[in-house]
PDB file of C-alpha atoms in Angstrom:
ATOM      1  CA  GLY A   1     -37.481  -0.331   3.986  1.00  0.00           C
ATOM      2  CA  ALA A   2     -40.670   0.121   1.995  1.00  0.00           C
ATOM      3  CA  GLY A   3     -43.774  -1.553   3.288  1.00  0.00           C
ATOM      4  CA  VAL A   4     -46.816  -2.826   1.455  1.00  0.00           C
ATOM      5  CA  SER A   5     -48.414  -0.105  -0.633  1.00  0.00           C
ATOM      6  CA  GLN A   6     -51.908   0.034  -2.078  1.00  0.00           C
ATOM      7  CA  SER A   7     -53.591   2.311  -4.554  1.00  0.00           C
ATOM      8  CA  PRO A   8     -55.826   4.143  -4.739  1.00  0.00           C
ATOM      9  CA  SER A   9     -56.254   4.968  -1.075  1.00  0.00           C
ATOM     10  CA  ASN A  10     -59.887   5.900  -1.681  1.00  0.00           C
ATOM     11  CA  LYS A  11     -62.235   5.053  -4.516  1.00  0.00           C
ATOM     12  CA  VAL A  12     -65.783   6.212  -5.040  1.00  0.00           C
ATOM     13  CA  THR A  13     -67.683   4.549  -7.869  1.00  0.00           C
ATOM     14  CA  GLU A  14     -71.194   4.125  -9.123  1.00  0.00           C
ATOM     15  CA  LYS A  15     -73.095   0.896  -8.853  1.00  0.00           C
ATOM     16  CA  GLY A  16     -72.462  -1.272 -11.917  1.00  0.00           C
ATOM     17  CA  LYS A  17     -68.993   0.094 -12.706  1.00  0.00           C
ATOM     18  CA  ASP A  18     -65.808  -2.005 -12.604  1.00  0.00           C
ATOM     19  CA  VAL A  19     -62.935  -1.123 -10.258  1.00  0.00           C
ATOM     20  CA  GLU A  20     -59.315  -2.208 -10.009  1.00  0.00           C
ATOM     21  CA  LEU A  21     -57.355  -2.134  -6.774  1.00  0.00           C
ATOM     22  CA  ARG A  22     -53.589  -2.451  -6.747  1.00  0.00           C
ATOM     23  CA  CYS A  23     -51.166  -3.898  -4.224  1.00  0.00           C
ATOM     24  CA  ASP A  24     -47.362  -3.648  -4.194  1.00  0.00           C
ATOM     25  CA  PRO A  25     -45.976  -6.152  -1.681  1.00  0.00           C
ATOM     26  CA  ILE A  26     -42.715  -5.952   0.200  1.00  0.00           C
ATOM     27  CA  SER A  27     -39.878  -6.855  -2.153  1.00  0.00           C
ATOM     28  CA  GLY A  28     -38.992 -10.537  -1.903  1.00  0.00           C
ATOM     29  CA  HIS A  29     -42.216 -11.614  -0.240  1.00  0.00           C
ATOM     30  CA  THR A  30     -43.528 -14.644  -2.071  1.00  0.00           C
ATOM     31  CA  ALA A  31     -46.984 -14.766  -0.499  1.00  0.00           C
ATOM     32  CA  LEU A  32     -49.621 -12.107  -1.040  1.00  0.00           C
ATOM     33  CA  TYR A  33     -53.071 -11.955   0.541  1.00  0.00           C
ATOM     34  CA  TRP A  34     -56.223  -9.927  -0.002  1.00  0.00           C
ATOM     35  CA  TYR A  35     -58.673  -9.293   2.826  1.00  0.00           C
ATOM     36  CA  ARG A  36     -61.795  -7.181   3.173  1.00  0.00           C
ATOM     37  CA  GLN A  37     -62.774  -5.176   6.237  1.00  0.00           C
ATOM     38  CA  SER A  38     -66.396  -4.125   6.513  1.00  0.00           C
ATOM     39  CA  LEU A  39     -68.664  -3.081   9.359  1.00  0.00           C
ATOM     40  CA  GLY A  40     -71.008  -5.999   9.041  1.00  0.00           C
ATOM     41  CA  GLN A  41     -68.537  -8.782   8.301  1.00  0.00           C
ATOM     42  CA  GLY A  42     -65.336  -7.802  10.084  1.00  0.00           C
ATOM     43  CA  LEU A  43     -62.052  -8.877   8.513  1.00  0.00           C
ATOM     44  CA  GLU A  44     -62.493 -11.560   5.854  1.00  0.00           C
ATOM     45  CA  PHE A  45     -59.948 -13.446   3.772  1.00  0.00           C
ATOM     46  CA  LEU A  46     -60.490 -13.187   0.010  1.00  0.00           C
ATOM     47  CA  ILE A  47     -57.605 -14.829  -1.859  1.00  0.00           C
ATOM     48  CA  TYR A  48     -53.946 -15.734  -1.476  1.00  0.00           C
ATOM     49  CA  PHE A  49     -51.097 -15.970  -3.975  1.00  0.00           C
ATOM     50  CA  GLN A  50     -47.934 -17.981  -3.780  1.00  0.00           C
ATOM     51  CA  GLY A  51     -45.802 -16.539  -6.531  1.00  0.00           C
ATOM     52  CA  ASN A  52     -48.164 -15.912  -9.440  1.00  0.00           C
ATOM     53  CA  SER A  53     -50.589 -18.719  -8.685  1.00  0.00           C
ATOM     54  CA  ALA A  54     -53.593 -18.596  -6.381  1.00  0.00           C
ATOM     55  CA  PRO A  55     -53.935 -21.880  -4.474  1.00  0.00           C
ATOM     56  CA  ASP A  56     -56.769 -20.533  -2.324  1.00  0.00           C
ATOM     57  CA  LYS A  57     -59.556 -18.385  -3.754  1.00  0.00           C
ATOM     58  CA  SER A  58     -62.124 -19.617  -1.284  1.00  0.00           C
ATOM     59  CA  GLY A  59     -62.922 -16.201   0.145  1.00  0.00           C
ATOM     60  CA  LEU A  60     -63.934 -14.460  -3.078  1.00  0.00           C
ATOM     61  CA  PRO A  61     -67.624 -13.652  -2.481  1.00  0.00           C
ATOM     62  CA  SER A  62     -68.830 -13.987  -6.070  1.00  0.00           C
ATOM     63  CA  ASP A  63     -67.626 -14.413  -9.636  1.00  0.00           C
ATOM     64  CA  ARG A  64     -67.620 -10.617  -9.956  1.00  0.00           C
ATOM     65  CA  PHE A  65     -64.385 -10.684  -7.965  1.00  0.00           C
ATOM     66  CA  SER A  66     -61.083 -11.724  -9.518  1.00  0.00           C
ATOM     67  CA  ALA A  67     -57.418 -11.154  -8.853  1.00  0.00           C
ATOM     68  CA  GLU A  68     -54.129 -11.683 -10.550  1.00  0.00           C
ATOM     69  CA  ARG A  69     -50.472 -11.346  -9.706  1.00  0.00           C
ATOM     70  CA  THR A  70     -47.731 -10.820 -12.223  1.00  0.00           C
ATOM     71  CA  GLY A  71     -43.983 -11.234 -11.954  1.00  0.00           C
ATOM     72  CA  GLY A  72     -44.369 -12.539  -8.435  1.00  0.00           C
ATOM     73  CA  SER A  73     -44.905  -8.970  -7.307  1.00  0.00           C
ATOM     74  CA  VAL A  74     -47.778  -6.573  -7.990  1.00  0.00           C
ATOM     75  CA  SER A  75     -51.331  -7.822  -7.612  1.00  0.00           C
ATOM     76  CA  THR A  76     -54.610  -6.407  -8.879  1.00  0.00           C
ATOM     77  CA  LEU A  77     -58.016  -7.136  -7.403  1.00  0.00           C
ATOM     78  CA  THR A  78     -60.838  -6.453  -9.860  1.00  0.00           C
ATOM     79  CA  ILE A  79     -64.481  -6.088  -8.938  1.00  0.00           C
ATOM     80  CA  GLN A  80     -66.871  -6.112 -11.886  1.00  0.00           C
ATOM     81  CA  ARG A  81     -70.342  -4.591 -11.869  1.00  0.00           C
ATOM     82  CA  THR A  82     -69.890  -3.226  -8.350  1.00  0.00           C
ATOM     83  CA  GLN A  83     -72.740  -3.413  -5.854  1.00  0.00           C
ATOM     84  CA  GLN A  84     -73.336  -1.324  -2.750  1.00  0.00           C
ATOM     85  CA  GLU A  85     -72.506  -4.306  -0.536  1.00  0.00           C
ATOM     86  CA  ASP A  86     -68.978  -4.254  -2.006  1.00  0.00           C
ATOM     87  CA  SER A  87     -68.288  -1.048  -0.070  1.00  0.00           C
ATOM     88  CA  ALA A  88     -65.476  -1.865   2.367  1.00  0.00           C
ATOM     89  CA  VAL A  89     -61.791  -1.392   3.019  1.00  0.00           C
ATOM     90  CA  TYR A  90     -59.738  -3.800   0.924  1.00  0.00           C
ATOM     91  CA  LEU A  91     -56.482  -4.802   2.594  1.00  0.00           C
ATOM     92  CA  CYS A  92     -53.448  -6.404   1.049  1.00  0.00           C
ATOM     93  CA  ALA A  93     -50.755  -8.222   3.014  1.00  0.00           C
ATOM     94  CA  SER A  94     -47.536  -9.987   2.121  1.00  0.00           C
ATOM     95  CA  SER A  95     -45.218 -12.428   3.836  1.00  0.00           C
ATOM     96  CA  LEU A  96     -42.316 -14.774   3.371  1.00  0.00           C
ATOM     97  CA  LEU A  97     -44.249 -18.036   3.293  1.00  0.00           C
ATOM     98  CA  LEU A  98     -41.658 -20.445   4.567  1.00  0.00           C
ATOM     99  CA  THR A  99     -43.217 -22.764   7.154  1.00  0.00           C
ATOM    100  CA  GLY A 100     -46.923 -23.078   6.619  1.00  0.00           C
ATOM    101  CA  GLY A 101     -48.649 -20.154   8.227  1.00  0.00           C
ATOM    102  CA  GLN A 102     -46.310 -19.091  11.006  1.00  0.00           C
ATOM    103  CA  GLU A 103     -44.870 -16.063   9.257  1.00  0.00           C
ATOM    104  CA  THR A 104     -45.953 -12.548  10.030  1.00  0.00           C
ATOM    105  CA  GLN A 105     -48.138 -10.892   7.430  1.00  0.00           C
ATOM    106  CA  TYR A 106     -47.409  -7.213   6.776  1.00  0.00           C
ATOM    107  CA  PHE A 107     -50.451  -5.193   5.858  1.00  0.00           C
ATOM    108  CA  GLY A 108     -50.856  -2.225   3.561  1.00  0.00           C
ATOM    109  CA  PRO A 109     -52.917   0.851   4.456  1.00  0.00           C
ATOM    110  CA  GLY A 110     -55.909  -0.394   2.472  1.00  0.00           C
ATOM    111  CA  THR A 111     -58.166   0.954  -0.260  1.00  0.00           C
ATOM    112  CA  ARG A 112     -61.454   2.368   0.975  1.00  0.00           C
ATOM    113  CA  LEU A 113     -64.101   1.589  -1.641  1.00  0.00           C
ATOM    114  CA  LEU A 114     -67.477   3.292  -1.625  1.00  0.00           C
ATOM    115  CA  VAL A 115     -70.109   2.186  -4.129  1.00  0.00           C
ATOM    116  CA  LEU A 116     -72.898   4.698  -4.568  1.00  0.00           C
TER     117      LEU A 116
ATOM    118  CA  GLY B   1     -64.624 -24.783  10.255  1.00  0.00           C
ATOM    119  CA  ASN B   2     -61.928 -22.673  11.853  1.00  0.00           C
ATOM    120  CA  SER B   3     -63.066 -19.628  13.800  1.00  0.00           C
ATOM    121  CA  VAL B   4     -62.009 -17.056  16.364  1.00  0.00           C
ATOM    122  CA  THR B   5     -64.189 -15.475  19.032  1.00  0.00           C
ATOM    123  CA  GLN B   6     -63.033 -12.482  21.046  1.00  0.00           C
ATOM    124  CA  MET B   7     -64.703 -10.402  23.686  1.00  0.00           C
ATOM    125  CA  GLU B   8     -66.848  -7.600  22.434  1.00  0.00           C
ATOM    126  CA  GLY B   9     -65.959  -4.009  22.979  1.00  0.00           C
ATOM    127  CA  PRO B  10     -65.672  -1.240  23.382  1.00  0.00           C
ATOM    128  CA  VAL B  11     -63.506  -1.598  26.464  1.00  0.00           C
ATOM    129  CA  THR B  12     -62.806   1.602  28.370  1.00  0.00           C
ATOM    130  CA  LEU B  13     -60.064   1.691  31.008  1.00  0.00           C
ATOM    131  CA  SER B  14     -58.219   4.289  33.011  1.00  0.00           C
ATOM    132  CA  GLU B  15     -54.495   4.716  32.492  1.00  0.00           C
ATOM    133  CA  GLU B  16     -52.394   2.158  34.430  1.00  0.00           C
ATOM    134  CA  ALA B  17     -55.306  -0.297  34.685  1.00  0.00           C
ATOM    135  CA  PHE B  18     -54.867  -4.015  33.964  1.00  0.00           C
ATOM    136  CA  LEU B  19     -56.098  -5.203  30.576  1.00  0.00           C
ATOM    137  CA  THR B  20     -57.442  -8.571  29.505  1.00  0.00           C
ATOM    138  CA  ILE B  21     -59.035  -9.196  26.116  1.00  0.00           C
ATOM    139  CA  ASN B  22     -60.339 -12.727  25.821  1.00  0.00           C
ATOM    140  CA  CYS B  23     -59.848 -14.777  22.674  1.00  0.00           C
ATOM    141  CA  THR B  24     -60.866 -18.377  22.037  1.00  0.00           C
ATOM    142  CA  TYR B  25     -60.550 -20.376  18.861  1.00  0.00           C
ATOM    143  CA  THR B  26     -61.814 -23.442  17.045  1.00  0.00           C
ATOM    144  CA  ALA B  27     -59.424 -25.123  14.660  1.00  0.00           C
ATOM    145  CA  THR B  28     -58.400 -28.461  13.258  1.00  0.00           C
ATOM    146  CA  GLY B  29     -54.772 -29.301  13.627  1.00  0.00           C
ATOM    147  CA  TYR B  30     -52.290 -26.980  15.287  1.00  0.00           C
ATOM    148  CA  PRO B  31     -52.841 -23.349  14.336  1.00  0.00           C
ATOM    149  CA  SER B  32     -50.538 -20.416  14.850  1.00  0.00           C
ATOM    150  CA  LEU B  33     -52.118 -17.615  16.856  1.00  0.00           C
ATOM    151  CA  PHE B  34     -51.701 -13.865  16.455  1.00  0.00           C
ATOM    152  CA  TRP B  35     -52.757 -10.558  17.920  1.00  0.00           C
ATOM    153  CA  TYR B  36     -52.869  -7.676  15.451  1.00  0.00           C
ATOM    154  CA  VAL B  37     -53.495  -4.052  16.405  1.00  0.00           C
ATOM    155  CA  GLN B  38     -54.970  -1.181  14.410  1.00  0.00           C
ATOM    156  CA  TYR B  39     -54.186   2.266  15.819  1.00  0.00           C
ATOM    157  CA  PRO B  40     -56.458   5.140  14.785  1.00  0.00           C
ATOM    158  CA  GLY B  41     -55.817   6.099  11.164  1.00  0.00           C
ATOM    159  CA  GLU B  42     -53.174   3.407  10.706  1.00  0.00           C
ATOM    160  CA  GLY B  43     -52.965  -0.040   9.124  1.00  0.00           C
ATOM    161  CA  LEU B  44     -53.002  -3.424  10.799  1.00  0.00           C
ATOM    162  CA  GLN B  45     -49.743  -4.430  12.420  1.00  0.00           C
ATOM    163  CA  LEU B  46     -48.620  -7.505  14.259  1.00  0.00           C
ATOM    164  CA  LEU B  47     -48.518  -7.136  18.024  1.00  0.00           C
ATOM    165  CA  LEU B  48     -47.418 -10.646  18.994  1.00  0.00           C
ATOM    166  CA  LYS B  49     -47.733 -14.282  17.992  1.00  0.00           C
ATOM    167  CA  ALA B  50     -47.309 -17.855  19.219  1.00  0.00           C
ATOM    168  CA  THR B  51     -46.855 -20.857  17.000  1.00  0.00           C
ATOM    169  CA  LYS B  52     -47.234 -23.822  19.350  1.00  0.00           C
ATOM    170  CA  ALA B  53     -48.937 -24.800  22.570  1.00  0.00           C
ATOM    171  CA  ASP B  54     -47.638 -23.155  25.767  1.00  0.00           C
ATOM    172  CA  ASP B  55     -45.665 -20.558  23.803  1.00  0.00           C
ATOM    173  CA  LYS B  56     -45.943 -17.021  25.150  1.00  0.00           C
ATOM    174  CA  GLY B  57     -45.848 -14.107  22.744  1.00  0.00           C
ATOM    175  CA  SER B  58     -44.894 -10.706  24.095  1.00  0.00           C
ATOM    176  CA  ASN B  59     -44.320  -7.182  22.793  1.00  0.00           C
ATOM    177  CA  LYS B  60     -44.652  -3.617  24.126  1.00  0.00           C
ATOM    178  CA  GLY B  61     -45.706  -4.942  27.547  1.00  0.00           C
ATOM    179  CA  PHE B  62     -48.484  -7.097  26.073  1.00  0.00           C
ATOM    180  CA  GLU B  63     -48.469 -10.867  26.563  1.00  0.00           C
ATOM    181  CA  ALA B  64     -50.554 -13.820  25.401  1.00  0.00           C
ATOM    182  CA  THR B  65     -50.081 -17.539  26.068  1.00  0.00           C
ATOM    183  CA  TYR B  66     -51.194 -20.256  23.641  1.00  0.00           C
ATOM    184  CA  ARG B  67     -53.392 -22.559  25.743  1.00  0.00           C
ATOM    185  CA  LYS B  68     -54.342 -25.668  23.802  1.00  0.00           C
ATOM    186  CA  GLU B  69     -56.339 -27.211  26.652  1.00  0.00           C
ATOM    187  CA  THR B  70     -58.692 -24.217  26.778  1.00  0.00           C
ATOM    188  CA  THR B  71     -58.246 -23.210  23.093  1.00  0.00           C
ATOM    189  CA  SER B  72     -57.488 -19.682  24.217  1.00  0.00           C
ATOM    190  CA  PHE B  73     -55.023 -16.869  23.525  1.00  0.00           C
ATOM    191  CA  HIS B  74     -56.015 -14.071  25.876  1.00  0.00           C
ATOM    192  CA  LEU B  75     -54.211 -10.729  25.566  1.00  0.00           C
ATOM    193  CA  GLU B  76     -52.972  -9.083  28.783  1.00  0.00           C
ATOM    194  CA  LYS B  77     -51.122  -5.965  29.801  1.00  0.00           C
ATOM    195  CA  GLY B  78     -50.342  -4.993  33.347  1.00  0.00           C
ATOM    196  CA  SER B  79     -50.594  -1.224  32.973  1.00  0.00           C
ATOM    197  CA  VAL B  80     -52.209   0.351  29.926  1.00  0.00           C
ATOM    198  CA  GLN B  81     -51.373   3.779  28.534  1.00  0.00           C
ATOM    199  CA  VAL B  82     -53.437   6.255  26.557  1.00  0.00           C
ATOM    200  CA  SER B  83     -51.308   5.359  23.529  1.00  0.00           C
ATOM    201  CA  ASP B  84     -52.633   1.772  23.683  1.00  0.00           C
ATOM    202  CA  SER B  85     -56.046   2.985  22.508  1.00  0.00           C
ATOM    203  CA  ALA B  86     -56.702   0.978  19.343  1.00  0.00           C
ATOM    204  CA  VAL B  87     -58.671  -1.940  17.924  1.00  0.00           C
ATOM    205  CA  TYR B  88     -57.185  -5.351  18.746  1.00  0.00           C
ATOM    206  CA  PHE B  89     -57.765  -8.414  16.549  1.00  0.00           C
ATOM    207  CA  CYS B  90     -57.104 -12.012  17.510  1.00  0.00           C
ATOM    208  CA  ALA B  91     -56.376 -14.280  14.553  1.00  0.00           C
ATOM    209  CA  LEU B  92     -55.358 -17.800  13.674  1.00  0.00           C
ATOM    210  CA  SER B  93     -53.606 -19.437  10.772  1.00  0.00           C
ATOM    211  CA  ALA B  94     -54.272 -23.126  10.285  1.00  0.00           C
ATOM    212  CA  SER B  95     -53.655 -23.765   6.613  1.00  0.00           C
ATOM    213  CA  GLN B  96     -50.467 -24.332   4.672  1.00  0.00           C
ATOM    214  CA  GLY B  97     -51.104 -21.126   2.788  1.00  0.00           C
ATOM    215  CA  GLY B  98     -51.220 -19.087   5.956  1.00  0.00           C
ATOM    216  CA  LYS B  99     -54.510 -17.272   5.475  1.00  0.00           C
ATOM    217  CA  LEU B 100     -55.595 -15.501   8.635  1.00  0.00           C
ATOM    218  CA  ILE B 101     -58.996 -15.951  10.239  1.00  0.00           C
ATOM    219  CA  PHE B 102     -59.803 -12.984  12.436  1.00  0.00           C
ATOM    220  CA  GLY B 103     -62.013 -12.371  15.412  1.00  0.00           C
ATOM    221  CA  GLN B 104     -64.403  -9.460  15.262  1.00  0.00           C
ATOM    222  CA  GLY B 105     -62.009  -7.022  16.937  1.00  0.00           C
ATOM    223  CA  THR B 106     -62.131  -5.316  20.329  1.00  0.00           C
ATOM    224  CA  GLU B 107     -61.909  -1.546  20.575  1.00  0.00           C
ATOM    225  CA  LEU B 108     -59.896  -0.330  23.550  1.00  0.00           C
ATOM    226  CA  SER B 109     -60.101   3.220  24.823  1.00  0.00           C
ATOM    227  CA  VAL B 110     -57.734   4.306  27.590  1.00  0.00           C
ATOM    228  CA  LYS B 111     -58.569   7.527  29.456  1.00  0.00           C
ATOM    229  CA  PRO B 112     -55.970   9.635  31.261  1.00  0.00           C
TER     230      PRO B 112
END
């Protein structure tokens, strides 16, 4: 079946511009996660959705970052006024969140963001 | 807070050598533990997991045992292949929401 998909696969933008990154989770997966992978910081959690609500936004690095999920499916991560330190690979994952953290998360291929 | 520490790479081995990648964790409560692998040019995928103490996860010849007394989850394989060359990430999940906390990753290179 179809896995997690993300778009675009690559995005180059200028400092100060806004960007939107999209994630399509596996059909039926209720939990959706955003992570960031960068050379300096490794793999970091950003935010998680259960259905359309986000019980944990603790990893968002600043108020320039926001995310939403609609219809319990697609999610969009928005970065406003991008900075060079936002350059990273943004990963989305989804899972069936049934028993508190034991389920496997399935990752998408990521969006590679470069801020010039 | 919760954290994961894994041995630094890169690790270079010859084919058929024995592999150990050390992973230790700090967590409150009883986390689930995971090893994820990222092959060159591919996305992260689950290699194996263990959800309670003394559980052993295994897949593709890799094994890891959840050791609560030493807070460890070391990855082992008896005989590595060139195709095992990848970056390996140890991770834990300790919250109801299941967010993963990753180690810094260990790059493995296997030479023929």
